[in-house]
Coordinates of C-alpha atoms in Angstrom, one line a residue:
X16 CA -15.1 -10.6 -27.3
X17 CA -11.5 -11.8 -25.8
X18 CA -10.7 -7.8 -25.0
X19 CA -14.6 -7.9 -24.2
X20 CA -13.9 -10.5 -21.3
X21 CA -10.2 -9.6 -20.3
X22 CA -11.7 -5.6 -19.6
X23 CA -14.9 -6.9 -17.5
X24 CA -12.0 -9.3 -15.1
X25 CA -9.8 -6.8 -15.0
X26 CA -12.9 -4.5 -14.0
X27 CA -14.2 -6.4 -11.2
X28 CA -10.9 -7.1 -10.0
X29 CA -9.8 -3.7 -9.7
X30 CA -12.7 -3.0 -7.6
X31 CA -12.4 -6.3 -5.3
X32 CA -9.3 -5.5 -5.0
X33 CA -10.0 -1.8 -3.8
X34 CA -12.8 -2.5 -1.6
X35 CA -10.7 -5.4 0.1
X36 CA -7.6 -3.1 0.6
X37 CA -9.8 -0.8 2.1
X38 CA -10.5 -3.5 4.8
X39 CA -7.0 -4.1 5.3
X40 CA -5.7 -0.4 5.4
X41 CA -8.6 0.3 7.8
X42 CA -8.4 -2.6 10.3
X43 CA -4.2 -2.2 10.5
X44 CA -4.8 1.9 10.9
X45 CA -7.3 1.4 13.3
X46 CA -5.2 -1.4 15.7
X47 CA -2.1 0.7 15.2
X48 CA -4.4 3.8 16.8
X49 CA -5.9 2.1 19.1
X50 CA -2.7 0.9 20.5
X51 CA -1.4 3.9 20.7
X52 CA -4.8 5.4 22.3
X53 CA -5.3 3.3 25.9
X54 CA -5.1 4.2 28.7
X55 CA -4.5 2.1 32.1
X56 CA -7.6 1.2 33.4
X57 CA -8.2 2.9 36.7
X58 CA -11.2 0.5 38.1
X59 CA -9.3 -2.3 40.3
X60 CA -11.3 -4.8 39.0
X61 CA -9.9 -3.8 35.8
X62 CA -7.0 -4.4 37.0
X63 CA -7.3 -7.4 38.5
X64 CA -8.5 -9.0 35.6
X65 CA -5.5 -8.2 33.5
X66 CA -6.8 -5.4 31.5
X67 CA -3.5 -3.2 30.8
X68 CA -5.4 -0.3 28.6
X69 CA -8.5 0.7 27.4
X70 CA -10.2 3.4 25.7
X71 CA -13.3 4.9 25.1
X72 CA -15.4 5.7 22.3
X73 CA -18.7 7.0 20.2
X74 CA -19.5 6.2 17.1
X75 CA -22.7 6.1 15.2
X76 CA -24.8 6.7 18.5
X77 CA -23.2 3.9 20.2
X78 CA -20.6 3.9 23.4
X79 CA -17.7 1.2 22.9
X80 CA -14.8 0.2 26.0
X81 CA -12.2 -1.9 23.9
X82 CA -9.9 -3.3 26.3
X83 CA -6.0 -4.6 25.8
X84 CA -5.0 -7.1 28.3
X85 CA -1.3 -7.8 29.5
X86 CA -1.1 -11.4 28.2
X87 CA -4.9 -12.6 27.9
X88 CA -8.5 -13.0 30.0
X89 CA -8.5 -16.0 32.4
X90 CA -10.7 -17.7 29.8
X91 CA -10.2 -16.9 26.6
X92 CA -13.9 -16.8 24.6
X93 CA -15.2 -18.9 21.7
X94 CA -16.1 -16.4 19.1
X95 CA -12.5 -14.7 19.4
X96 CA -12.5 -12.6 16.2
X97 CA -8.9 -13.0 13.8
X98 CA -8.2 -10.1 11.0
X99 CA -6.2 -12.7 8.0
X100 CA -8.8 -12.8 5.6
X101 CA -8.6 -8.9 4.4
X102 CA -5.2 -9.2 3.7
X103 CA -4.9 -12.7 1.7
X104 CA -8.2 -11.4 0.1
X105 CA -6.0 -8.1 -0.7
X106 CA -3.1 -10.2 -1.4
X107 CA -5.3 -12.4 -4.0
X108 CA -7.1 -10.0 -5.8
X109 CA -4.0 -8.0 -6.4
X110 CA -2.3 -11.1 -8.4
X111 CA -4.8 -11.9 -10.4
X112 CA -5.2 -8.4 -11.2
X113 CA -1.8 -8.4 -11.9
X114 CA -2.3 -11.8 -14.1
X115 CA -4.7 -10.0 -15.8
X116 CA -3.4 -6.7 -16.8
X117 CA 0.3 -7.6 -17.3
X118 CA 1.1 -10.2 -17.3
X119 CA -1.1 -11.7 -19.7
X120 CA -0.3 -8.7 -22.4
X121 CA 4.0 -8.1 -20.9
X122 CA 4.5 -7.4 -24.6
X123 CA 2.8 -4.3 -23.6
X124 CA 2.7 -3.5 -20.5
X125 CA 5.8 -5.0 -19.0
X126 CA 8.4 -4.5 -21.6
X127 CA 10.6 -1.0 -22.8
X128 CA 12.8 -2.4 -25.3
X129 CA 14.7 1.4 -24.3
X130 CA 15.2 -0.1 -21.0
X131 CA 15.8 -3.5 -21.3
X132 CA 14.9 -6.0 -24.5
X133 CA 13.6 -9.3 -23.7
X134 CA 10.6 -12.0 -24.8
X135 CA 6.9 -11.8 -23.0
X136 CA 8.4 -15.2 -21.8
X137 CA 10.9 -13.7 -20.2
X138 CA 9.1 -10.8 -18.4
X139 CA 6.5 -12.2 -16.8
X140 CA 9.4 -15.0 -15.9
X141 CA 11.1 -12.0 -14.4
X142 CA 8.0 -10.4 -12.8
X143 CA 7.3 -13.5 -10.8
X144 CA 10.8 -14.1 -9.7
X145 CA 11.0 -10.2 -8.8
X146 CA 8.0 -11.1 -6.0
X147 CA 9.8 -13.9 -4.9
X148 CA 13.2 -12.9 -4.5
X149 CA 11.6 -9.9 -2.2
X150 CA 10.0 -11.9 0.4
X151 CA 12.5 -14.2 0.6
X152 CA 15.2 -11.3 0.9
X153 CA 13.4 -9.6 3.0
X154 CA 13.1 -12.4 5.2
X155 CA 16.2 -13.4 6.0
X156 CA 16.9 -9.6 6.9
X157 CA 14.7 -10.4 10.0
X158 CA 16.0 -13.5 10.3
X159 CA 19.2 -12.4 10.9
X160 CA 19.0 -9.6 12.1
X161 CA 16.1 -9.2 14.4
X162 CA 16.8 -8.6 17.0
X163 CA 18.2 -4.6 16.6
X164 CA 15.0 -2.9 14.7
X165 CA 17.0 -0.1 13.7
X166 CA 19.5 -2.3 11.5
X167 CA 16.2 -4.2 10.5
X168 CA 14.3 -1.6 9.5
X169 CA 17.9 0.1 7.8
X170 CA 18.6 -3.1 5.7
X171 CA 14.9 -3.3 4.7
X172 CA 15.1 0.1 3.5
X173 CA 18.3 -0.7 1.3
X174 CA 16.7 -3.6 0.1
X175 CA 13.5 -1.8 -1.4
X176 CA 16.1 1.1 -2.3
X177 CA 18.0 -1.2 -4.4
X178 CA 15.5 -3.8 -5.9
X179 CA 13.4 -0.2 -7.3
X180 CA 16.2 0.0 -9.0
X181 CA 16.3 -2.9 -10.7
X182 CA 13.0 -3.2 -11.7
X183 CA 13.0 0.6 -13.4
X184 CA 16.2 -1.0 -15.3
X185 CA 14.7 -4.5 -16.6
X186 CA 10.4 -3.2 -16.6
X187 CA 8.6 -0.6 -18.3
X188 CA 8.4 2.9 -15.8
X189 CA 4.7 1.6 -15.3
X190 CA 5.0 -2.1 -14.7
X191 CA 8.2 -1.1 -12.3
X192 CA 6.4 1.4 -10.1
X193 CA 3.9 -1.8 -9.6
X194 CA 6.2 -4.3 -9.4
X195 CA 7.7 -2.7 -6.5
X196 CA 4.7 -1.7 -4.6
X197 CA 3.5 -5.4 -5.6
X198 CA 7.0 -6.8 -3.8
X199 CA 6.5 -5.0 -0.7
X200 CA 2.0 -5.7 -0.3
X201 CA 3.6 -9.5 -1.6
X202 CA 5.9 -9.1 2.5
X203 CA 3.3 -7.5 3.8
X204 CA 1.1 -10.5 3.2
X205 CA 3.7 -12.9 3.7
X206 CA 3.9 -11.4 7.2
X207 CA 0.3 -12.2 8.2
X208 CA 0.7 -16.2 6.5
X209 CA 4.3 -16.8 8.0
X210 CA 4.7 -14.7 10.9
X211 CA 2.0 -12.7 12.8
X212 CA -1.2 -15.6 12.6
X213 CA 0.9 -18.3 13.6
X214 CA 2.1 -16.7 16.5
X215 CA -0.7 -15.7 17.4
X216 CA -2.4 -19.4 17.5
X217 CA 0.8 -20.7 19.1
X218 CA -0.1 -18.5 21.7
X219 CA -3.5 -18.9 21.4
X220 CA -3.1 -22.7 22.2
X221 CA -0.4 -22.1 24.5
X222 CA -3.6 -19.9 27.2
X223 CA -6.5 -22.6 25.9
X224 CA -4.1 -25.5 27.0
X225 CA -3.0 -23.9 30.9
X226 CA 0.7 -23.7 30.0
X227 CA 3.2 -20.5 29.8
X228 CA 2.8 -18.6 26.4
X229 CA 6.6 -17.9 25.3
X230 CA 6.8 -14.5 24.2
X231 CA 9.1 -14.4 21.3
X232 CA 5.9 -15.0 19.6
X233 CA 4.4 -11.2 20.4
X234 CA 7.9 -10.1 19.3
X235 CA 8.5 -11.4 16.1
X236 CA 4.3 -10.7 15.4
X237 CA 5.1 -6.8 16.6
X238 CA 8.1 -6.4 14.4
X239 CA 6.2 -7.6 11.5
X240 CA 2.9 -5.5 12.2
X241 CA 5.1 -2.5 12.5
X242 CA 7.4 -3.5 9.4
X243 CA 3.5 -3.2 7.1
X244 CA 2.3 -0.3 9.0
X245 CA 5.1 1.8 7.3
X246 CA 5.3 0.1 4.2
X247 CA 1.4 0.8 3.8
X248 CA 2.3 4.9 2.0
X249 CA 4.3 3.2 -0.7
X250 CA 2.7 1.1 -1.2
X251 CA -0.8 2.4 -2.6
X252 CA 1.8 5.2 -4.2
X253 CA 3.3 2.3 -6.5
X254 CA -0.5 1.2 -7.6
X255 CA -1.9 4.6 -8.1
X256 CA 1.5 5.6 -10.1
X257 CA 0.1 3.9 -13.0
X258 CA -2.1 7.2 -13.2
X259 CA -0.3 9.0 -13.3
X260 CA 3.5 9.2 -16.2
X261 CA 4.9 11.6 -15.4
X262 CA 6.1 9.6 -12.4
X263 CA 6.8 6.8 -13.5
X264 CA 8.1 8.1 -17.6
X265 CA 10.8 10.3 -15.5
X266 CA 14.0 10.5 -16.7
X267 CA 15.6 8.9 -13.4
X268 CA 12.1 7.1 -12.9
X269 CA 13.8 4.8 -9.8
X270 CA 14.9 7.8 -7.6
X271 CA 10.8 9.4 -7.8
X272 CA 9.9 6.1 -6.6
X273 CA 12.2 5.5 -3.5
X274 CA 11.2 9.5 -2.5
X275 CA 8.0 9.2 -2.8
X276 CA 7.8 6.1 -0.7
X277 CA 10.3 7.5 1.5
X278 CA 8.0 10.7 1.6
X279 CA 5.5 8.5 2.5
X280 CA 7.3 6.4 5.7
X281 CA 8.0 10.1 6.9
X282 CA 3.8 11.1 7.1
X283 CA 3.5 7.5 8.2
X284 CA 5.7 8.4 10.9
X285 CA 4.7 11.0 12.0
X286 CA 0.6 10.3 12.2
X287 CA 2.2 7.2 14.2
X288 CA 3.2 9.7 16.8
X289 CA 0.6 11.9 17.2
X290 CA -1.1 8.9 17.9
X291 CA 1.1 8.4 21.1
X292 CA 0.5 12.1 21.6
X293 CA 4.1 13.4 20.6
X294 CA 3.6 16.2 17.2
X295 CA 6.5 16.3 15.3
X296 CA 6.5 18.3 12.8
X297 CA 9.7 17.3 11.1
X298 CA 8.5 14.5 10.1
X299 CA 6.2 15.2 8.0
X300 CA 7.7 18.1 7.2
X301 CA 10.7 15.9 5.3
X302 CA 8.4 13.9 3.6
X303 CA 6.9 17.1 2.3
X304 CA 10.4 17.8 1.2
X305 CA 11.4 14.7 -0.4
X306 CA 8.2 15.4 -2.4
X307 CA 9.0 18.4 -3.5
X308 CA 12.6 17.5 -5.0
X309 CA 10.6 15.0 -7.3
X310 CA 8.1 17.6 -8.9
X311 CA 11.0 19.6 -9.0
X312 CA 13.3 17.5 -10.7
X313 CA 10.5 16.1 -13.3
X314 CA 9.3 19.4 -13.8
X315 CA 8.0 19.9 -17.8
X316 CA 11.3 20.9 -19.9
X317 CA 10.9 23.6 -23.0
X318 CA 10.3 21.0 -26.2
X319 CA 12.4 20.5 -28.4
X320 CA 10.5 22.5 -31.9
X321 CA 10.9 20.3 -35.1
X322 CA 12.5 22.0 -38.1
X323 CA 10.1 24.4 -40.3
X324 CA 9.4 25.6 -43.5
X325 CA 11.1 28.9 -43.3
X326 CA 9.9 32.3 -42.2
X327 CA 8.3 33.5 -39.2
X328 CA 4.4 33.0 -39.7
X329 CA 2.1 30.0 -39.0
X330 CA 0.8 29.5 -41.6
X331 CA 4.3 28.3 -42.9
X332 CA 5.5 26.5 -40.1
X333 CA 2.2 24.7 -39.9
X334 CA 2.9 21.1 -39.6
X335 CA 1.8 18.9 -42.7
X336 CA -1.4 16.7 -41.7
X337 CA 0.8 13.8 -43.9
X338 CA 3.0 13.4 -41.1
X339 CA 0.6 12.8 -38.7
X340 CA -1.1 10.9 -40.7
X341 CA 2.5 9.0 -41.0
X342 CA 3.8 9.2 -37.6
X343 CA -0.5 7.3 -36.3
X344 CA 0.0 5.0 -38.7
X345 CA 3.7 3.9 -37.6
X346 CA 3.2 4.1 -34.2
X347 CA -0.3 4.1 -33.1
X348 CA -2.8 2.1 -34.9
X349 CA -1.0 -1.0 -33.8
X350 CA -3.5 -1.3 -30.9
X351 CA -5.9 2.3 -32.1
X352 CA -7.7 0.7 -35.1
X353 CA -10.7 -0.7 -36.6
X354 CA -8.5 -4.4 -36.4
X355 CA -5.4 -3.6 -34.6
X356 CA -2.6 -5.8 -34.5
X357 CA -1.6 -5.7 -31.3
X358 CA -4.6 -6.2 -29.4
X359 CA -8.5 -7.8 -30.3
X360 CA -10.1 -4.6 -30.3
X361 CA -9.1 -1.5 -31.0
X362 CA -7.7 -0.4 -27.2
X363 CA -10.4 2.3 -25.1
X364 CA -12.1 2.3 -28.6
X365 CA -9.8 4.6 -30.1
X366 CA -9.5 4.3 -33.4
X367 CA -6.8 6.6 -35.4
X368 CA -6.5 4.8 -38.2
X369 CA -8.8 7.6 -39.9
X370 CA -8.8 10.8 -40.4
X371 CA -12.0 11.9 -38.8
X372 CA -10.7 9.5 -35.9
X373 CA -7.3 11.9 -35.8
X374 CA -9.1 14.6 -35.1
X375 CA -12.1 13.8 -32.5
X376 CA -9.0 12.3 -30.3
X377 CA -6.9 15.4 -31.6
X378 CA -6.6 16.7 -26.9
X379 CA -6.4 12.6 -25.9
X380 CA -3.4 12.4 -28.5
X381 CA -1.7 15.6 -27.2
X382 CA -2.0 14.9 -23.8
X383 CA -1.1 11.0 -23.9
X384 CA 2.3 11.0 -26.5
X385 CA 3.1 14.7 -25.8
X386 CA 2.6 15.7 -23.0
X387 CA 2.7 13.0 -19.4
X388 CA 4.3 10.5 -22.8
X389 CA 2.3 7.5 -21.2
X390 CA 1.3 6.1 -25.2
X391 CA 2.0 4.1 -26.8
X392 CA 2.5 1.8 -23.8
X393 CA 6.1 0.7 -23.1
X394 CA 6.6 2.8 -25.7
X395 CA 6.5 -0.5 -28.0
X396 CA 6.5 0.7 -31.6
X397 CA 9.7 3.3 -30.8
X398 CA 8.3 6.6 -31.5
X399 CA 11.2 8.8 -30.6
X400 CA 10.8 13.0 -29.1
X401 CA 11.6 14.7 -32.8
X402 CA 8.1 12.9 -33.9
X403 CA 6.5 13.4 -30.2
X404 CA 7.5 17.5 -31.0
X405 CA 5.8 17.4 -34.2
X406 CA 2.1 16.0 -32.8
X407 CA 2.7 18.9 -30.0
X408 CA 3.2 21.0 -32.5
X409 CA 0.1 20.0 -34.3
X410 CA -2.0 20.1 -32.3
X411 CA -0.3 23.8 -30.7
X412 CA -1.5 25.1 -34.4
X413 CA -5.0 23.6 -34.6
X414 CA -4.7 20.3 -35.0
X415 CA -5.5 21.1 -38.6
X416 CA -7.0 17.8 -40.4
X417 CA -5.9 20.0 -44.0
X418 CA -2.5 20.1 -45.9

């Protein structure tokens, strides 16, 4: 029952997280596009009111005319809409999902003893610390070097690359990718919470009081907002990567993570410029080059063949099913059995503690354990490359269950 409840919590939190993330990213992308698509108004009355840019659009059968003021209208309306709950809801649902899926199952999802041997408690502590330090380091860079956008951009990029490298040498590959994305997402939401919204509140308060507005608030908010829009695509990749073990299980997975995130920045830069009417193919070309380099780097290599009986015919080289069962019993049944030892119920309902169970899931075993090397999670049971190769040879030989 515990596993069943956790599965429902996982499903509902993931659903909520996706919904709120769509709302946050959608509004962020929209305002970046809107800000870069405004044109100077021609009507004199709009100029007199302080409108610096406007846009006419049609959507859903209606016409819209958003306007941006150079500072603010003379009288602020009471029903001023604020955009911040999209950010807060996304982070809170994402962190809750991280707790339910990763922190509650640290030994399975966070730890890979081949990377760094630690206790579940230490893994949880490192994970939370990683998120906190990420924000503190980023915020310090912005505070100290904030007068130069270029310097800040370079230092933040270097820090994210170093953080990705460190994560991939402490956590399992899957967790490292996800935590790096979570760290960046934490920075994004913290920007909204500690800088963008407070700055906007100070501006609104000054306008309502008839006092002069300090332009520094707008500059800080703009800088953090720009960072957030460049962070978006790297975060989305990190969140989706757990479905693609070819990325996080690669030999130099830290380089894969950095390169794909960099590709996301290049692609985002292209669209930001495009909104301004500037088409520069060099940016998406650089992004495609990064992705191509990654695809080449992690391309499957010829699998080592397991030594077998002498002779060249298939029958002589067939893998004994007894050996396959031994691998299942040693490496897999801890999670995939009628009564598994590492979790309340069989993971995903897959049971490999019987001949019929192994036979019915042969394709899945080949895909997950041999091709993608996604299982066992975090290689918690220490399956070897030779054992993976033997499973591959067994499947390719017809997945026979007779010896």
